[in-house]
Amino acid sequence: QLPFLDTGYFFYHNGIAKARRRRSLQHKLHLEKDSRVRKAVQQEGFSRRKRGYRDINDIDINMNDPLFTKQWYLINTGQADGTPGLDLNVAEAWELGYTGKGVTIGIMDDGIDYLHPDLASNYNAKASYDFSSNDPYPYPRYTDDWFNSHGTRCAGEVSAAANNNICGVGVAYNSKVAGIRMLDQPFMTDIIEASSISHMPQVIDIYSASWGPTDNGKTVDGPRELTLQAMADGVNKGRGGKGSIYVWASGDGGSYDDCNCDGYASSMWTISINSAINDGRTALYDESCSSTLASTFSNGRKRNPEAGVATTDLYGNCTLRHSGTSAAAPEAAGVFALALEA
């Protein structure tokens, strides 16, 4: 049974390895003939892309040296030729004792390296799930090119532990992070998106999504029927009736695209985030649209490797290379976590 539909059910055919509309048609027709069935829908696959995967030059990182001084978006002292003072202004919140304690952020992505020593202490296993593989262990699938590091990097921005001499510090470094793996299968489906967005809405306070339709300037796409219903249900009923908070990366198509064409970023149910670089200029890949509600920070104009976002990486590593609006959205989620605690 689907958690966001009182009378909805999802059937999975183990005998069909891939989505085959013709092979499934007879089952759909059989269901439609039943007088108890109001509507039967065959789930179709569609494309969803990770955002912000823009390389910055490789540099050597000493794992014994914390990256906090390189996290200019937390405290900008002019690192990488940035403008001093231009940052998220979270230091004052920390000094007041607000660090995200008691708040859980769900990272909807390609998984989280929950064994990472900078994430393990803040990982909420009970609130995590793998919808790509249908199990409770949302660990990223191994690839030679580390393509599936996206979710781990986003998680570190929000909830990396403080004062442990490992990598950097999360915006809300005492918050809990849940891994919702849903972005690593051959195709996306409405049921996977809806299940992810509606996963444990009374435990997860904030959902962070750094993905969406292809940013190619010609794709107009957005959430399907079940996902829209799950979003509306979360906003109206989640978080003890206060409403689930959905944070979305606005997109990296630049002047060739428009986030009004992205039904997730432009949704009335989401908070759309774009990015500025460390001197205040708009990132080159930012898309313009009226639905964008705020900007946080990422790289986007500079070749300096230290102008990127420092965070956790796969297999216990750290990186300075996280970027794009993919990096901006989790920062906003962290700021919202501080606000919820306050």
Short mmCIF file of N, CA and C in Angstrom, two decimals, residues 115-273:
data_model
loop_
_atom_site.label_atom_id
_atom_site.label_comp_id
_atom_site.label_asym_id
_atom_site.label_seq_id
_atom_site.Cartn_x
_atom_site.Cartn_y
_atom_site.Cartn_z
N LEU A 115 29.02 5.38 6.49
CA LEU A 115 30.15 4.92 7.27
C LEU A 115 31.24 5.99 7.38
N HIS A 116 31.09 7.07 6.65
CA HIS A 116 32.07 8.15 6.68
C HIS A 116 32.23 8.66 8.11
N PRO A 117 33.45 8.79 8.61
CA PRO A 117 33.65 9.20 10.01
C PRO A 117 33.15 10.60 10.33
N ASP A 118 32.93 11.42 9.30
CA ASP A 118 32.41 12.76 9.55
C ASP A 118 30.89 12.80 9.50
N LEU A 119 30.27 11.68 9.10
CA LEU A 119 28.81 11.61 9.00
C LEU A 119 28.19 10.59 9.95
N ALA A 120 28.96 9.58 10.32
CA ALA A 120 28.41 8.43 11.05
C ALA A 120 27.69 8.84 12.33
N SER A 121 28.24 9.77 13.07
CA SER A 121 27.63 10.15 14.36
C SER A 121 26.31 10.89 14.20
N ASN A 122 26.08 11.46 13.03
CA ASN A 122 24.85 12.21 12.78
C ASN A 122 23.90 11.48 11.84
N TYR A 123 24.20 10.24 11.50
CA TYR A 123 23.38 9.49 10.55
C TYR A 123 22.16 8.90 11.25
N ASN A 124 20.99 9.14 10.69
CA ASN A 124 19.74 8.60 11.21
C ASN A 124 19.35 7.39 10.36
N ALA A 125 19.75 6.22 10.82
CA ALA A 125 19.51 4.99 10.06
C ALA A 125 18.03 4.66 9.96
N LYS A 126 17.28 4.92 11.02
CA LYS A 126 15.86 4.57 11.04
C LYS A 126 15.06 5.40 10.04
N ALA A 127 15.54 6.58 9.72
CA ALA A 127 14.83 7.45 8.79
C ALA A 127 15.34 7.31 7.36
N SER A 128 16.25 6.36 7.12
CA SER A 128 16.89 6.21 5.81
C SER A 128 16.31 5.01 5.06
N TYR A 129 16.35 5.09 3.73
CA TYR A 129 15.87 3.96 2.91
C TYR A 129 16.44 4.07 1.50
N ASP A 130 16.57 2.91 0.88
CA ASP A 130 17.08 2.82 -0.49
C ASP A 130 15.92 2.44 -1.41
N PHE A 131 15.36 3.40 -2.11
CA PHE A 131 14.26 3.14 -3.03
C PHE A 131 14.76 2.67 -4.39
N SER A 132 16.05 2.81 -4.64
CA SER A 132 16.62 2.28 -5.88
C SER A 132 16.76 0.76 -5.81
N SER A 133 17.06 0.25 -4.62
CA SER A 133 17.25 -1.20 -4.44
C SER A 133 16.25 -1.82 -3.49
N ASN A 134 15.36 -1.02 -2.94
CA ASN A 134 14.32 -1.49 -2.01
C ASN A 134 14.90 -2.21 -0.80
N ASP A 135 15.75 -1.53 -0.07
CA ASP A 135 16.28 -2.05 1.18
C ASP A 135 16.62 -0.86 2.09
N PRO A 136 16.88 -1.09 3.36
CA PRO A 136 17.11 0.03 4.29
C PRO A 136 18.55 0.53 4.35
N TYR A 137 19.35 0.21 3.32
CA TYR A 137 20.77 0.58 3.35
C TYR A 137 21.12 1.45 2.14
N PRO A 138 20.96 2.76 2.25
CA PRO A 138 21.15 3.65 1.09
C PRO A 138 22.61 3.99 0.80
N TYR A 139 23.45 2.96 0.74
CA TYR A 139 24.87 3.21 0.47
C TYR A 139 25.06 3.37 -1.04
N PRO A 140 25.89 4.30 -1.48
CA PRO A 140 26.07 4.53 -2.92
C PRO A 140 26.64 3.32 -3.65
N ARG A 141 26.15 3.10 -4.86
CA ARG A 141 26.69 2.04 -5.70
C ARG A 141 28.09 2.43 -6.17
N TYR A 142 29.01 1.48 -6.13
CA TYR A 142 30.39 1.77 -6.52
C TYR A 142 30.51 2.02 -8.02
N THR A 143 31.24 3.06 -8.38
CA THR A 143 31.62 3.32 -9.77
C THR A 143 33.06 3.80 -9.78
N ASP A 144 33.77 3.52 -10.85
CA ASP A 144 35.18 3.90 -10.94
C ASP A 144 35.38 5.41 -10.93
N ASP A 145 34.41 6.15 -11.43
CA ASP A 145 34.58 7.60 -11.56
C ASP A 145 33.97 8.39 -10.40
N TRP A 146 33.54 7.69 -9.35
CA TRP A 146 32.98 8.33 -8.16
C TRP A 146 31.73 9.15 -8.50
N PHE A 147 31.04 8.77 -9.55
CA PHE A 147 29.85 9.50 -9.97
C PHE A 147 28.80 9.54 -8.86
N ASN A 148 28.74 8.49 -8.07
CA ASN A 148 27.73 8.41 -7.01
C ASN A 148 28.19 9.01 -5.69
N SER A 149 29.04 10.01 -5.76
CA SER A 149 29.45 10.75 -4.56
C SER A 149 28.54 11.93 -4.27
N HIS A 150 27.61 12.18 -5.16
CA HIS A 150 26.77 13.38 -5.11
C HIS A 150 26.02 13.52 -3.79
N GLY A 151 25.33 12.47 -3.37
CA GLY A 151 24.56 12.53 -2.13
C GLY A 151 25.42 12.67 -0.90
N THR A 152 26.57 11.99 -0.88
CA THR A 152 27.48 12.08 0.26
C THR A 152 28.00 13.50 0.42
N ARG A 153 28.28 14.14 -0.69
CA ARG A 153 28.76 15.53 -0.64
C ARG A 153 27.67 16.46 -0.12
N CYS A 154 26.45 16.27 -0.57
CA CYS A 154 25.34 17.10 -0.09
C CYS A 154 25.11 16.89 1.40
N ALA A 155 25.22 15.63 1.85
CA ALA A 155 25.00 15.32 3.26
C ALA A 155 26.03 16.00 4.15
N GLY A 156 27.28 16.02 3.71
CA GLY A 156 28.34 16.64 4.50
C GLY A 156 28.15 18.13 4.67
N GLU A 157 27.61 18.78 3.65
CA GLU A 157 27.37 20.22 3.76
C GLU A 157 26.41 20.55 4.90
N VAL A 158 25.46 19.66 5.12
CA VAL A 158 24.44 19.90 6.13
C VAL A 158 24.87 19.43 7.51
N SER A 159 25.35 18.18 7.59
CA SER A 159 25.46 17.51 8.89
C SER A 159 26.83 16.96 9.23
N ALA A 160 27.89 17.38 8.54
CA ALA A 160 29.22 16.93 8.93
C ALA A 160 29.51 17.37 10.37
N ALA A 161 30.05 16.46 11.16
CA ALA A 161 30.30 16.74 12.58
C ALA A 161 31.37 17.80 12.75
N ALA A 162 31.33 18.51 13.86
CA ALA A 162 32.28 19.58 14.14
C ALA A 162 33.34 19.12 15.14
N ASN A 163 34.52 19.74 15.03
CA ASN A 163 35.60 19.55 16.01
C ASN A 163 36.06 18.09 16.14
N ASN A 164 36.15 17.39 15.00
CA ASN A 164 36.66 16.01 15.03
C ASN A 164 37.87 15.82 14.12
N ASN A 165 38.43 16.92 13.62
CA ASN A 165 39.63 16.87 12.76
C ASN A 165 39.42 16.06 11.49
N ILE A 166 38.19 16.03 10.99
CA ILE A 166 37.88 15.30 9.76
C ILE A 166 37.13 16.23 8.81
N CYS A 167 37.63 16.40 7.62
CA CYS A 167 36.98 17.22 6.58
C CYS A 167 36.59 18.58 7.13
N GLY A 168 35.33 18.96 6.92
CA GLY A 168 34.89 20.28 7.34
C GLY A 168 33.77 20.21 8.35
N VAL A 169 32.94 21.23 8.37
CA VAL A 169 31.86 21.37 9.34
C VAL A 169 30.55 21.59 8.59
N GLY A 170 29.49 20.88 8.98
CA GLY A 170 28.20 21.09 8.38
C GLY A 170 27.56 22.39 8.83
N VAL A 171 26.69 22.93 7.99
CA VAL A 171 25.99 24.16 8.35
C VAL A 171 25.22 23.97 9.65
N ALA A 172 24.57 22.82 9.78
CA ALA A 172 23.84 22.46 11.01
C ALA A 172 24.51 21.20 11.56
N TYR A 173 25.67 21.36 12.17
CA TYR A 173 26.55 20.22 12.44
C TYR A 173 26.09 19.29 13.55
N ASN A 174 25.01 19.63 14.24
CA ASN A 174 24.42 18.70 15.20
C ASN A 174 23.07 18.16 14.73
N SER A 175 22.73 18.43 13.49
CA SER A 175 21.50 17.87 12.93
C SER A 175 21.73 16.41 12.55
N LYS A 176 20.63 15.69 12.36
CA LYS A 176 20.70 14.32 11.87
C LYS A 176 20.43 14.32 10.36
N VAL A 177 21.09 13.38 9.69
CA VAL A 177 20.91 13.28 8.24
C VAL A 177 20.40 11.89 7.89
N ALA A 178 19.39 11.84 7.03
CA ALA A 178 18.83 10.58 6.55
C ALA A 178 19.16 10.43 5.08
N GLY A 179 19.56 9.24 4.69
CA GLY A 179 19.84 8.96 3.30
C GLY A 179 18.62 8.37 2.61
N ILE A 180 18.18 9.00 1.54
CA ILE A 180 17.07 8.48 0.73
C ILE A 180 17.63 8.24 -0.66
N ARG A 181 18.02 7.02 -0.93
CA ARG A 181 18.64 6.69 -2.22
C ARG A 181 17.53 6.43 -3.24
N MET A 182 17.49 7.26 -4.27
CA MET A 182 16.41 7.16 -5.24
C MET A 182 16.82 7.64 -6.62
N LEU A 183 18.10 7.92 -6.79
CA LEU A 183 18.58 8.55 -8.02
C LEU A 183 19.61 7.69 -8.73
N ASP A 184 19.53 6.38 -8.53
CA ASP A 184 20.56 5.51 -9.12
C ASP A 184 19.93 4.22 -9.64
N GLN A 185 19.03 4.38 -10.61
CA GLN A 185 18.45 3.25 -11.31
C GLN A 185 18.37 3.63 -12.78
N PRO A 186 18.12 2.67 -13.67
CA PRO A 186 18.14 3.00 -15.11
C PRO A 186 17.20 4.13 -15.50
N PHE A 187 16.08 4.25 -14.80
CA PHE A 187 15.14 5.32 -15.10
C PHE A 187 14.38 5.68 -13.83
N MET A 188 13.83 6.88 -13.81
CA MET A 188 13.02 7.32 -12.69
C MET A 188 11.57 6.96 -12.94
N THR A 189 10.81 6.74 -11.87
CA THR A 189 9.37 6.53 -11.99
C THR A 189 8.66 7.42 -10.99
N ASP A 190 7.41 7.65 -11.26
CA ASP A 190 6.59 8.47 -10.38
C ASP A 190 6.51 7.86 -8.98
N ILE A 191 6.44 6.53 -8.91
CA ILE A 191 6.30 5.87 -7.62
C ILE A 191 7.58 6.02 -6.79
N ILE A 192 8.75 5.99 -7.43
CA ILE A 192 10.00 6.16 -6.69
C ILE A 192 10.10 7.58 -6.14
N GLU A 193 9.79 8.56 -6.98
CA GLU A 193 9.83 9.95 -6.51
C GLU A 193 8.83 10.19 -5.39
N ALA A 194 7.61 9.72 -5.58
CA ALA A 194 6.57 9.94 -4.58
C ALA A 194 6.91 9.25 -3.26
N SER A 195 7.42 8.03 -3.34
CA SER A 195 7.78 7.30 -2.13
C SER A 195 8.91 7.99 -1.39
N SER A 196 9.86 8.55 -2.13
CA SER A 196 11.00 9.24 -1.52
C SER A 196 10.55 10.53 -0.83
N ILE A 197 9.73 11.28 -1.51
CA ILE A 197 9.26 12.57 -0.99
C ILE A 197 8.34 12.39 0.22
N SER A 198 7.69 11.24 0.30
CA SER A 198 6.76 10.99 1.41
C SER A 198 7.35 10.06 2.46
N HIS A 199 8.65 9.80 2.39
CA HIS A 199 9.27 8.86 3.33
C HIS A 199 9.39 9.46 4.73
N MET A 200 8.72 8.84 5.69
CA MET A 200 8.79 9.20 7.11
C MET A 200 8.63 10.70 7.36
N PRO A 201 7.52 11.27 6.95
CA PRO A 201 7.33 12.72 7.07
C PRO A 201 7.14 13.23 8.50
N GLN A 202 6.95 12.31 9.44
CA GLN A 202 6.86 12.74 10.84
C GLN A 202 8.21 12.65 11.55
N VAL A 203 9.21 12.15 10.84
CA VAL A 203 10.57 12.06 11.39
C VAL A 203 11.50 13.03 10.66
N ILE A 204 11.43 13.02 9.34
CA ILE A 204 12.25 13.92 8.53
C ILE A 204 11.57 15.29 8.46
N ASP A 205 12.31 16.32 8.82
CA ASP A 205 11.77 17.68 8.83
C ASP A 205 11.95 18.39 7.50
N ILE A 206 13.14 18.20 6.89
CA ILE A 206 13.52 18.91 5.67
C ILE A 206 14.01 17.89 4.65
N TYR A 207 13.53 17.99 3.43
CA TYR A 207 13.98 17.14 2.33
C TYR A 207 14.79 18.02 1.37
N SER A 208 16.01 17.58 1.06
CA SER A 208 16.88 18.35 0.17
C SER A 208 17.08 17.58 -1.13
N ALA A 209 16.79 18.25 -2.25
CA ALA A 209 16.90 17.62 -3.57
C ALA A 209 17.78 18.46 -4.48
N SER A 210 18.86 17.88 -4.94
CA SER A 210 19.79 18.57 -5.86
C SER A 210 19.74 17.90 -7.23
N TRP A 211 18.55 17.78 -7.77
CA TRP A 211 18.36 17.12 -9.07
C TRP A 211 17.04 17.62 -9.68
N GLY A 212 16.81 17.22 -10.90
CA GLY A 212 15.58 17.60 -11.59
C GLY A 212 15.64 17.19 -13.05
N PRO A 213 14.76 17.71 -13.88
CA PRO A 213 14.79 17.42 -15.31
C PRO A 213 16.10 17.90 -15.94
N THR A 214 16.41 17.39 -17.10
CA THR A 214 17.64 17.75 -17.80
C THR A 214 17.69 19.26 -18.07
N ASP A 215 18.83 19.87 -17.73
CA ASP A 215 19.02 21.32 -17.93
C ASP A 215 19.61 21.59 -19.31
N ASN A 216 18.83 21.34 -20.36
CA ASN A 216 19.35 21.50 -21.72
C ASN A 216 18.67 22.62 -22.50
N GLY A 217 17.82 23.39 -21.84
CA GLY A 217 17.18 24.50 -22.52
C GLY A 217 15.99 24.14 -23.38
N LYS A 218 15.64 22.87 -23.45
CA LYS A 218 14.49 22.48 -24.26
C LYS A 218 13.56 21.51 -23.55
N THR A 219 13.93 21.08 -22.35
CA THR A 219 13.11 20.14 -21.60
C THR A 219 12.16 20.89 -20.67
N VAL A 220 10.88 20.60 -20.79
CA VAL A 220 9.87 21.12 -19.87
C VAL A 220 9.27 19.91 -19.16
N ASP A 221 9.54 19.78 -17.88
CA ASP A 221 9.14 18.57 -17.17
C ASP A 221 8.96 18.89 -15.69
N GLY A 222 8.32 17.98 -14.99
CA GLY A 222 8.08 18.20 -13.57
C GLY A 222 7.49 16.97 -12.93
N PRO A 223 7.04 17.09 -11.70
CA PRO A 223 6.51 15.94 -10.96
C PRO A 223 5.23 15.42 -11.59
N ARG A 224 5.09 14.09 -11.55
CA ARG A 224 3.89 13.44 -12.05
C ARG A 224 2.80 13.42 -10.96
N GLU A 225 1.73 12.73 -11.26
CA GLU A 225 0.52 12.76 -10.42
C GLU A 225 0.79 12.33 -8.97
N LEU A 226 1.44 11.19 -8.78
CA LEU A 226 1.66 10.69 -7.42
C LEU A 226 2.62 11.57 -6.64
N THR A 227 3.66 12.06 -7.32
CA THR A 227 4.64 12.92 -6.66
C THR A 227 4.01 14.24 -6.24
N LEU A 228 3.18 14.81 -7.09
CA LEU A 228 2.47 16.04 -6.73
C LEU A 228 1.60 15.83 -5.50
N GLN A 229 0.92 14.68 -5.48
CA GLN A 229 0.05 14.40 -4.34
C GLN A 229 0.87 14.19 -3.07
N ALA A 230 2.04 13.52 -3.22
CA ALA A 230 2.91 13.30 -2.06
C ALA A 230 3.46 14.62 -1.53
N MET A 231 3.83 15.53 -2.43
CA MET A 231 4.31 16.85 -2.01
C MET A 231 3.23 17.60 -1.23
N ALA A 232 2.04 17.65 -1.80
CA ALA A 232 0.95 18.37 -1.16
C ALA A 232 0.62 17.76 0.20
N ASP A 233 0.65 16.44 0.26
CA ASP A 233 0.37 15.74 1.51
C ASP A 233 1.43 16.08 2.56
N GLY A 234 2.71 16.11 2.13
CA GLY A 234 3.79 16.42 3.06
C GLY A 234 3.70 17.83 3.59
N VAL A 235 3.43 18.78 2.71
CA VAL A 235 3.36 20.18 3.12
C VAL A 235 2.18 20.42 4.07
N ASN A 236 1.10 19.68 3.87
CA ASN A 236 -0.09 19.89 4.69
C ASN A 236 -0.13 19.05 5.96
N LYS A 237 0.55 17.88 5.94
CA LYS A 237 0.42 16.96 7.07
C LYS A 237 1.75 16.59 7.72
N GLY A 238 2.86 16.79 7.01
CA GLY A 238 4.16 16.37 7.53
C GLY A 238 4.60 17.19 8.73
N ARG A 239 5.62 16.70 9.40
CA ARG A 239 6.24 17.40 10.52
C ARG A 239 5.21 17.79 11.58
N GLY A 240 4.38 16.79 11.94
CA GLY A 240 3.39 17.03 12.98
C GLY A 240 2.35 18.06 12.62
N GLY A 241 2.04 18.18 11.33
CA GLY A 241 1.06 19.15 10.87
C GLY A 241 1.65 20.51 10.56
N LYS A 242 2.93 20.71 10.85
CA LYS A 242 3.58 21.99 10.54
C LYS A 242 4.03 22.05 9.09
N GLY A 243 4.14 20.88 8.46
CA GLY A 243 4.49 20.84 7.05
C GLY A 243 5.92 20.44 6.77
N SER A 244 6.10 19.44 5.92
CA SER A 244 7.44 19.07 5.45
C SER A 244 8.01 20.22 4.62
N ILE A 245 9.33 20.39 4.70
CA ILE A 245 10.01 21.46 3.95
C ILE A 245 10.80 20.83 2.82
N TYR A 246 10.50 21.20 1.59
CA TYR A 246 11.17 20.65 0.41
C TYR A 246 12.08 21.72 -0.20
N VAL A 247 13.38 21.46 -0.16
CA VAL A 247 14.37 22.40 -0.69
C VAL A 247 14.88 21.86 -2.02
N TRP A 248 14.86 22.70 -3.06
CA TRP A 248 15.20 22.21 -4.40
C TRP A 248 16.26 23.09 -5.07
N ALA A 249 17.23 22.45 -5.68
CA ALA A 249 18.21 23.17 -6.50
C ALA A 249 17.52 23.68 -7.76
N SER A 250 17.72 24.95 -8.08
CA SER A 250 16.96 25.57 -9.16
C SER A 250 17.41 25.15 -10.54
N GLY A 251 18.64 24.61 -10.67
CA GLY A 251 19.10 24.15 -11.98
C GLY A 251 20.36 24.84 -12.45
N ASP A 252 21.08 24.17 -13.34
CA ASP A 252 22.38 24.63 -13.80
C ASP A 252 22.44 24.88 -15.30
N GLY A 253 21.31 25.24 -15.90
CA GLY A 253 21.28 25.45 -17.34
C GLY A 253 21.76 26.81 -17.79
N GLY A 254 21.99 27.72 -16.84
CA GLY A 254 22.48 29.05 -17.19
C GLY A 254 21.50 29.85 -18.04
N SER A 255 22.05 30.73 -18.85
CA SER A 255 21.22 31.60 -19.67
C SER A 255 20.51 30.85 -20.79
N TYR A 256 20.88 29.58 -21.00
CA TYR A 256 20.25 28.79 -22.06
C TYR A 256 19.02 28.04 -21.54
N ASP A 257 18.73 28.17 -20.25
CA ASP A 257 17.60 27.45 -19.68
C ASP A 257 16.82 28.40 -18.77
N ASP A 258 15.69 27.95 -18.30
CA ASP A 258 14.82 28.76 -17.44
C ASP A 258 14.17 27.83 -16.43
N CYS A 259 14.35 28.12 -15.14
CA CYS A 259 13.82 27.20 -14.12
C CYS A 259 12.30 27.24 -14.02
N ASN A 260 11.64 28.15 -14.75
CA ASN A 260 10.19 28.06 -14.85
C ASN A 260 9.76 26.79 -15.57
N CYS A 261 10.67 26.23 -16.37
CA CYS A 261 10.38 25.00 -17.11
C CYS A 261 10.61 23.76 -16.27
N ASP A 262 11.10 23.93 -15.05
CA ASP A 262 11.35 22.84 -14.11
C ASP A 262 10.20 22.82 -13.11
N GLY A 263 9.36 21.82 -13.21
CA GLY A 263 8.18 21.75 -12.37
C GLY A 263 8.44 21.48 -10.91
N TYR A 264 9.67 21.09 -10.58
CA TYR A 264 10.04 20.89 -9.17
C TYR A 264 10.48 22.22 -8.56
N ALA A 265 11.42 22.88 -9.22
CA ALA A 265 11.93 24.16 -8.72
C ALA A 265 10.84 25.23 -8.71
N SER A 266 9.91 25.17 -9.66
CA SER A 266 8.88 26.20 -9.75
C SER A 266 7.59 25.82 -9.03
N SER A 267 7.60 24.70 -8.33
CA SER A 267 6.40 24.23 -7.63
C SER A 267 6.07 25.12 -6.44
N MET A 268 4.80 25.27 -6.16
CA MET A 268 4.36 26.02 -4.98
C MET A 268 4.69 25.29 -3.69
N TRP A 269 5.06 24.01 -3.80
CA TRP A 269 5.34 23.20 -2.62
C TRP A 269 6.83 23.18 -2.26
N THR A 270 7.69 23.77 -3.07
CA THR A 270 9.13 23.69 -2.83
C THR A 270 9.75 25.07 -2.62
N ILE A 271 10.94 25.06 -2.01
CA ILE A 271 11.74 26.28 -1.87
C ILE A 271 12.92 26.15 -2.83
N SER A 272 12.91 26.94 -3.87
CA SER A 272 13.91 26.85 -4.93
C SER A 272 15.12 27.72 -4.60
N ILE A 273 16.32 27.13 -4.75
CA ILE A 273 17.56 27.80 -4.36
C ILE A 273 18.53 27.88 -5.54
#
